[in-house]
Amino acid sequence: MANDLHPGKKIYPAHGDPIRIVPLHVPDSVRQPTAEAAAAGPTPAPQLTFRNGPLITAVEVFTIFWGPAWQAAQSAIATQINQFFDFILTSSLIDQLGEYSVPGHQISQGKRTGTLTITTPRLRHSVSDRGIQHMLQLYFVYVQPGVRIVQGGGASCQAFCGYHNDMSSQIFYAAMPYPGCGGCTGGLSVFDALTSTSSHELCEAITDPIPGLGWYDDANGEIGDICAWKTKKIGQYTVQLEWSNQANQCV
Ligand SMILES: [Zn+2]
């Protein structure tokens, strides 16, 4: 998996473990090339290629805030994250992904379809599978402060700051740990770090919803991985730059 904890020793997955993560932020001052990396030569220039998998063309985002802290001390930031999605899903951030449209699948602006704060993983009432498929495209799950997410042999704040994946190729989700460490704030405020990592996973989920089967670069990963922790402002929000094949740079 992409992992900037070990600069120059990036390991990208074969299809066995294609989950894409937001790597921890590493200050430039400690980004020293390793002897191994020097021997391996320069990383190839980024160029995403399309692998014929699905794209999310008009994304519908549903946020899930998991843990009682989201109802109490953290309720303001949960509200702010929802406002962030309401704004950013109809912003230039989504427009810039238009270059990754393919015939019959035009990537266009989306919307937030709802939000939920849950305190247990158990659903209290039944919901049909068909209902779920019609209601939701992309779940963003925010785990409350102090709880780490373990995935693929690593953990949040130790190996990653977020990731996205698919369930049964139909329901897509992004797992967002609370940025409770310097590696996952990258010098930003907690909220700006959350919107930066959220925009990273949002753009990747749209252009590569089944990791590795959409727009992908075997050496450099997905659209957001190439530009990890490079940010800009859209409106009042901090978002991450994303790779543009057309511009041949992060935009
Ligand atoms: Zn990524």
Short mmCIF file of C-alpha atoms and ligand atoms in Angstrom, two decimals:
data_model
loop_
_atom_site.label_atom_id
_atom_site.label_comp_id
_atom_site.label_asym_id
_atom_site.label_seq_id
_atom_site.Cartn_x
_atom_site.Cartn_y
_atom_site.Cartn_z
CA MET A 1 0.00 0.00 0.00
CA ALA A 2 1.10 3.56 -0.55
CA ASN A 3 2.94 4.63 2.53
CA ASP A 4 4.93 7.79 2.92
CA LEU A 5 6.24 6.64 6.28
CA HIS A 6 9.13 5.17 4.38
CA PRO A 7 9.97 7.68 1.67
CA GLY A 8 11.49 6.11 -1.39
CA LYS A 9 10.29 2.69 -0.36
CA LYS A 10 6.76 2.97 -1.63
CA ILE A 11 4.99 -0.31 -2.05
CA TYR A 12 1.90 -0.34 -4.18
CA PRO A 13 -0.49 -3.22 -4.06
CA ALA A 14 -1.24 -5.92 -6.51
CA HIS A 15 -4.96 -6.67 -6.59
CA GLY A 16 -4.70 -8.77 -3.44
CA ASP A 17 -4.74 -5.64 -1.26
CA PRO A 18 -5.59 -2.69 -3.43
CA ILE A 19 -7.01 -0.41 -0.72
CA ARG A 20 -5.82 3.13 -1.14
CA ILE A 21 -4.81 5.08 1.92
CA VAL A 22 -4.00 8.66 2.79
CA PRO A 23 -0.39 8.34 3.94
CA LEU A 24 0.87 10.10 7.02
CA HIS A 25 2.36 13.52 6.44
CA VAL A 26 6.14 13.58 6.49
CA PRO A 27 7.79 17.02 6.77
CA ASP A 28 10.13 17.84 3.87
CA SER A 29 12.99 18.15 6.37
CA VAL A 30 12.86 14.42 7.09
CA ARG A 31 12.25 13.29 3.51
CA GLN A 32 15.76 12.03 2.91
CA PRO A 33 16.21 9.67 -0.02
CA THR A 34 17.31 6.27 1.16
CA ALA A 35 20.20 4.33 -0.37
CA GLU A 36 17.62 1.79 -1.50
CA ALA A 37 15.60 4.44 -3.29
CA ALA A 38 18.66 5.89 -4.94
CA ALA A 39 19.61 2.43 -6.21
CA ALA A 40 16.09 1.87 -7.52
CA GLY A 41 16.31 5.04 -9.62
CA PRO A 42 13.69 7.76 -10.04
CA THR A 43 10.01 6.95 -9.71
CA PRO A 44 8.34 7.05 -13.14
CA ALA A 45 6.47 10.26 -13.97
CA PRO A 46 2.80 9.98 -12.99
CA GLN A 47 0.28 9.06 -15.65
CA LEU A 48 -3.08 7.56 -14.70
CA THR A 49 -4.50 5.00 -17.09
CA PHE A 50 -8.07 3.73 -17.15
CA ARG A 51 -8.57 0.03 -16.30
CA ASN A 52 -12.19 -0.20 -17.47
CA GLY A 53 -13.76 -0.55 -14.02
CA PRO A 54 -16.71 1.56 -12.84
CA LEU A 55 -16.58 5.29 -12.11
CA ILE A 56 -18.89 7.23 -9.80
CA THR A 57 -20.32 9.76 -12.22
CA ALA A 58 -22.60 11.86 -9.98
CA VAL A 59 -21.46 10.94 -6.52
CA GLU A 60 -23.95 10.75 -3.68
CA VAL A 61 -22.20 10.98 -0.34
CA PHE A 62 -23.70 9.81 2.93
CA THR A 63 -21.71 10.63 6.06
CA ILE A 64 -21.70 8.38 9.09
CA PHE A 65 -20.30 9.66 12.37
CA TRP A 66 -19.49 6.72 14.56
CA GLY A 67 -19.18 7.10 18.32
CA PRO A 68 -21.00 9.03 21.05
CA ALA A 69 -18.42 11.83 20.98
CA TRP A 70 -19.93 12.98 17.69
CA GLN A 71 -23.18 13.74 19.55
CA ALA A 72 -21.44 15.66 22.30
CA ALA A 73 -18.06 17.35 22.25
CA GLN A 74 -17.49 16.83 18.53
CA SER A 75 -20.95 17.69 17.23
CA ALA A 76 -19.78 21.04 15.83
CA ILE A 77 -17.10 19.47 13.68
CA ALA A 78 -19.55 16.85 12.40
CA THR A 79 -21.83 19.69 11.29
CA GLN A 80 -18.88 21.42 9.65
CA ILE A 81 -17.90 18.28 7.75
CA ASN A 82 -21.43 17.97 6.37
CA GLN A 83 -21.32 21.63 5.32
CA PHE A 84 -17.98 20.90 3.67
CA PHE A 85 -19.53 18.15 1.54
CA ASP A 86 -22.56 20.30 0.66
CA PHE A 87 -20.16 22.90 -0.70
CA ILE A 88 -17.38 20.85 -2.23
CA LEU A 89 -19.57 18.37 -4.14
CA THR A 90 -20.80 21.22 -6.34
CA SER A 91 -17.45 22.98 -6.60
CA SER A 92 -14.51 23.17 -8.97
CA LEU A 93 -12.96 20.22 -7.17
CA ILE A 94 -15.46 17.90 -8.84
CA ASP A 95 -15.37 19.84 -12.12
CA GLN A 96 -11.63 19.24 -12.39
CA LEU A 97 -12.27 15.48 -12.39
CA GLY A 98 -14.17 15.84 -15.67
CA GLU A 99 -11.03 15.03 -17.62
CA TYR A 100 -11.35 11.47 -16.33
CA SER A 101 -14.79 10.96 -17.88
CA VAL A 102 -15.00 8.13 -20.38
CA PRO A 103 -17.56 7.62 -23.18
CA GLY A 104 -20.96 7.11 -21.59
CA HIS A 105 -19.71 8.01 -18.12
CA GLN A 106 -19.45 11.75 -17.56
CA ILE A 107 -18.05 12.65 -14.13
CA SER A 108 -20.20 15.50 -12.83
CA GLN A 109 -21.12 17.26 -9.60
CA GLY A 110 -22.80 15.33 -6.82
CA LYS A 111 -24.63 15.85 -3.56
CA ARG A 112 -24.75 14.78 0.06
CA THR A 113 -27.80 12.60 0.53
CA GLY A 114 -27.79 12.35 4.30
CA THR A 115 -25.94 11.88 7.54
CA LEU A 116 -26.15 9.61 10.52
CA THR A 117 -24.52 9.55 13.92
CA ILE A 118 -24.31 6.04 15.32
CA THR A 119 -23.19 4.76 18.69
CA THR A 120 -23.17 1.08 17.94
CA PRO A 121 -22.55 -0.90 14.75
CA ARG A 122 -25.93 -2.60 15.12
CA LEU A 123 -28.88 -1.47 12.98
CA ARG A 124 -32.08 -1.27 15.00
CA HIS A 125 -34.52 -1.68 12.14
CA SER A 126 -34.31 -3.71 9.02
CA VAL A 127 -33.52 -2.21 5.67
CA SER A 128 -33.77 -4.04 2.38
CA ASP A 129 -30.70 -4.59 0.26
CA ARG A 130 -32.50 -2.92 -2.61
CA GLY A 131 -33.20 0.09 -0.42
CA ILE A 132 -29.57 0.39 0.45
CA GLN A 133 -28.48 0.15 -3.16
CA HIS A 134 -30.90 2.86 -4.20
CA MET A 135 -30.12 5.15 -1.31
CA LEU A 136 -26.39 5.17 -1.12
CA GLN A 137 -23.34 5.34 -3.28
CA LEU A 138 -20.52 6.46 -1.06
CA TYR A 139 -20.34 6.25 2.71
CA PHE A 140 -17.88 8.42 4.58
CA VAL A 141 -17.40 6.92 8.02
CA TYR A 142 -15.80 9.22 10.62
CA VAL A 143 -14.59 7.47 13.74
CA GLN A 144 -14.53 9.51 16.93
CA PRO A 145 -11.31 10.82 18.52
CA GLY A 146 -9.13 8.37 20.38
CA VAL A 147 -10.16 5.30 18.37
CA ARG A 148 -7.76 3.88 15.83
CA ILE A 149 -8.75 2.07 12.65
CA VAL A 150 -6.82 -1.10 11.88
CA GLN A 151 -6.59 -2.19 8.26
CA GLY A 152 -4.24 -4.29 6.15
CA GLY A 153 -1.67 -4.82 8.91
CA GLY A 154 -1.44 -1.09 9.67
CA ALA A 155 -3.34 1.40 11.78
CA SER A 156 -4.46 5.01 11.58
CA CYS A 157 -1.82 7.49 12.74
CA GLN A 158 0.77 4.72 12.40
CA ALA A 159 0.49 3.87 8.71
CA PHE A 160 -2.41 5.88 7.24
CA CYS A 161 -4.84 8.76 7.73
CA GLY A 162 -7.75 7.37 5.71
CA TYR A 163 -8.60 5.01 2.89
CA HIS A 164 -11.38 4.06 0.53
CA ASN A 165 -12.62 0.73 -0.73
CA ASP A 166 -15.65 -1.05 -2.15
CA MET A 167 -18.02 -3.66 -0.77
CA SER A 168 -19.22 -6.17 -3.36
CA SER A 169 -18.35 -3.70 -6.13
CA GLN A 170 -21.58 -1.78 -5.45
CA ILE A 171 -21.27 0.14 -2.23
CA PHE A 172 -18.28 2.33 -1.70
CA TYR A 173 -16.88 3.72 1.49
CA ALA A 174 -14.13 5.86 2.92
CA ALA A 175 -12.85 5.21 6.43
CA MET A 176 -11.76 8.37 8.18
CA PRO A 177 -9.94 8.20 11.53
CA TYR A 178 -9.92 11.36 13.62
CA PRO A 179 -6.60 13.11 12.99
CA GLY A 180 -5.19 12.83 16.49
CA CYS A 181 -1.51 12.81 15.56
CA GLY A 182 0.93 15.07 13.75
CA GLY A 183 1.26 12.56 10.92
CA CYS A 184 -2.43 13.00 10.14
CA THR A 185 -2.75 16.74 10.62
CA GLY A 186 0.35 17.61 8.60
CA GLY A 187 0.60 21.00 10.26
CA LEU A 188 -3.05 21.80 9.51
CA SER A 189 -5.87 22.38 11.98
CA VAL A 190 -7.88 19.25 12.76
CA PHE A 191 -10.76 20.41 10.60
CA ASP A 192 -8.54 21.41 7.67
CA ALA A 193 -6.78 18.03 7.93
CA LEU A 194 -10.18 16.31 7.83
CA THR A 195 -11.31 18.21 4.74
CA SER A 196 -7.94 17.58 3.05
CA THR A 197 -8.01 13.82 3.63
CA SER A 198 -11.75 13.72 2.86
CA SER A 199 -11.20 15.44 -0.50
CA HIS A 200 -8.35 13.01 -1.23
CA GLU A 201 -10.63 10.00 -0.69
CA LEU A 202 -13.61 11.65 -2.40
CA CYS A 203 -11.72 12.26 -5.65
CA GLU A 204 -10.22 8.78 -5.56
CA ALA A 205 -13.55 7.11 -4.87
CA ILE A 206 -15.06 8.92 -7.88
CA THR A 207 -12.24 8.09 -10.30
CA ASP A 208 -11.27 4.66 -8.94
CA PRO A 209 -14.18 3.33 -6.86
CA ILE A 210 -12.95 -0.25 -7.01
CA PRO A 211 -9.31 0.40 -6.16
CA GLY A 212 -7.04 -0.40 -9.07
CA LEU A 213 -9.84 -0.93 -11.61
CA GLY A 214 -10.52 2.71 -12.52
CA TRP A 215 -7.94 5.47 -13.11
CA TYR A 216 -4.68 4.18 -11.72
CA ASP A 217 -0.91 4.42 -12.05
CA ASP A 218 0.99 1.24 -11.19
CA ALA A 219 3.99 3.16 -9.86
CA ASN A 220 2.27 6.13 -8.22
CA GLY A 221 -1.19 4.98 -7.22
CA GLU A 222 -4.44 6.96 -7.53
CA ILE A 223 -5.27 10.56 -8.37
CA GLY A 224 -4.80 11.76 -4.78
CA ASP A 225 -1.81 9.63 -3.83
CA ILE A 226 0.38 11.43 -6.35
CA CYS A 227 -0.34 14.76 -4.65
CA ALA A 228 -0.67 13.71 -0.99
CA TRP A 229 -0.57 16.61 1.48
CA LYS A 230 -0.36 19.29 -1.20
CA THR A 231 -3.37 21.49 -0.51
CA LYS A 232 -5.29 24.48 -1.81
CA LYS A 233 -8.36 26.45 -0.77
CA ILE A 234 -11.72 26.23 -2.50
CA GLY A 235 -14.02 28.75 -0.84
CA GLN A 236 -13.23 28.51 2.86
CA TYR A 237 -12.21 24.86 2.65
CA THR A 238 -8.79 23.23 2.49
CA VAL A 239 -8.72 20.47 -0.10
CA GLN A 240 -5.95 18.35 -1.49
CA LEU A 241 -4.49 18.83 -4.96
CA GLU A 242 -5.26 16.00 -7.39
CA TRP A 243 -3.22 14.69 -10.27
CA SER A 244 -4.21 15.95 -13.73
CA ASN A 245 -3.07 13.92 -16.73
CA GLN A 246 -3.98 16.87 -18.94
CA ALA A 247 -1.95 19.41 -16.98
CA ASN A 248 0.76 16.86 -16.17
CA GLN A 249 0.84 18.16 -12.60
CA CYS A 250 -1.11 18.35 -9.37
CA VAL A 251 -3.93 20.86 -9.68
ZN ZN B 1 -5.14 7.78 -1.83
#
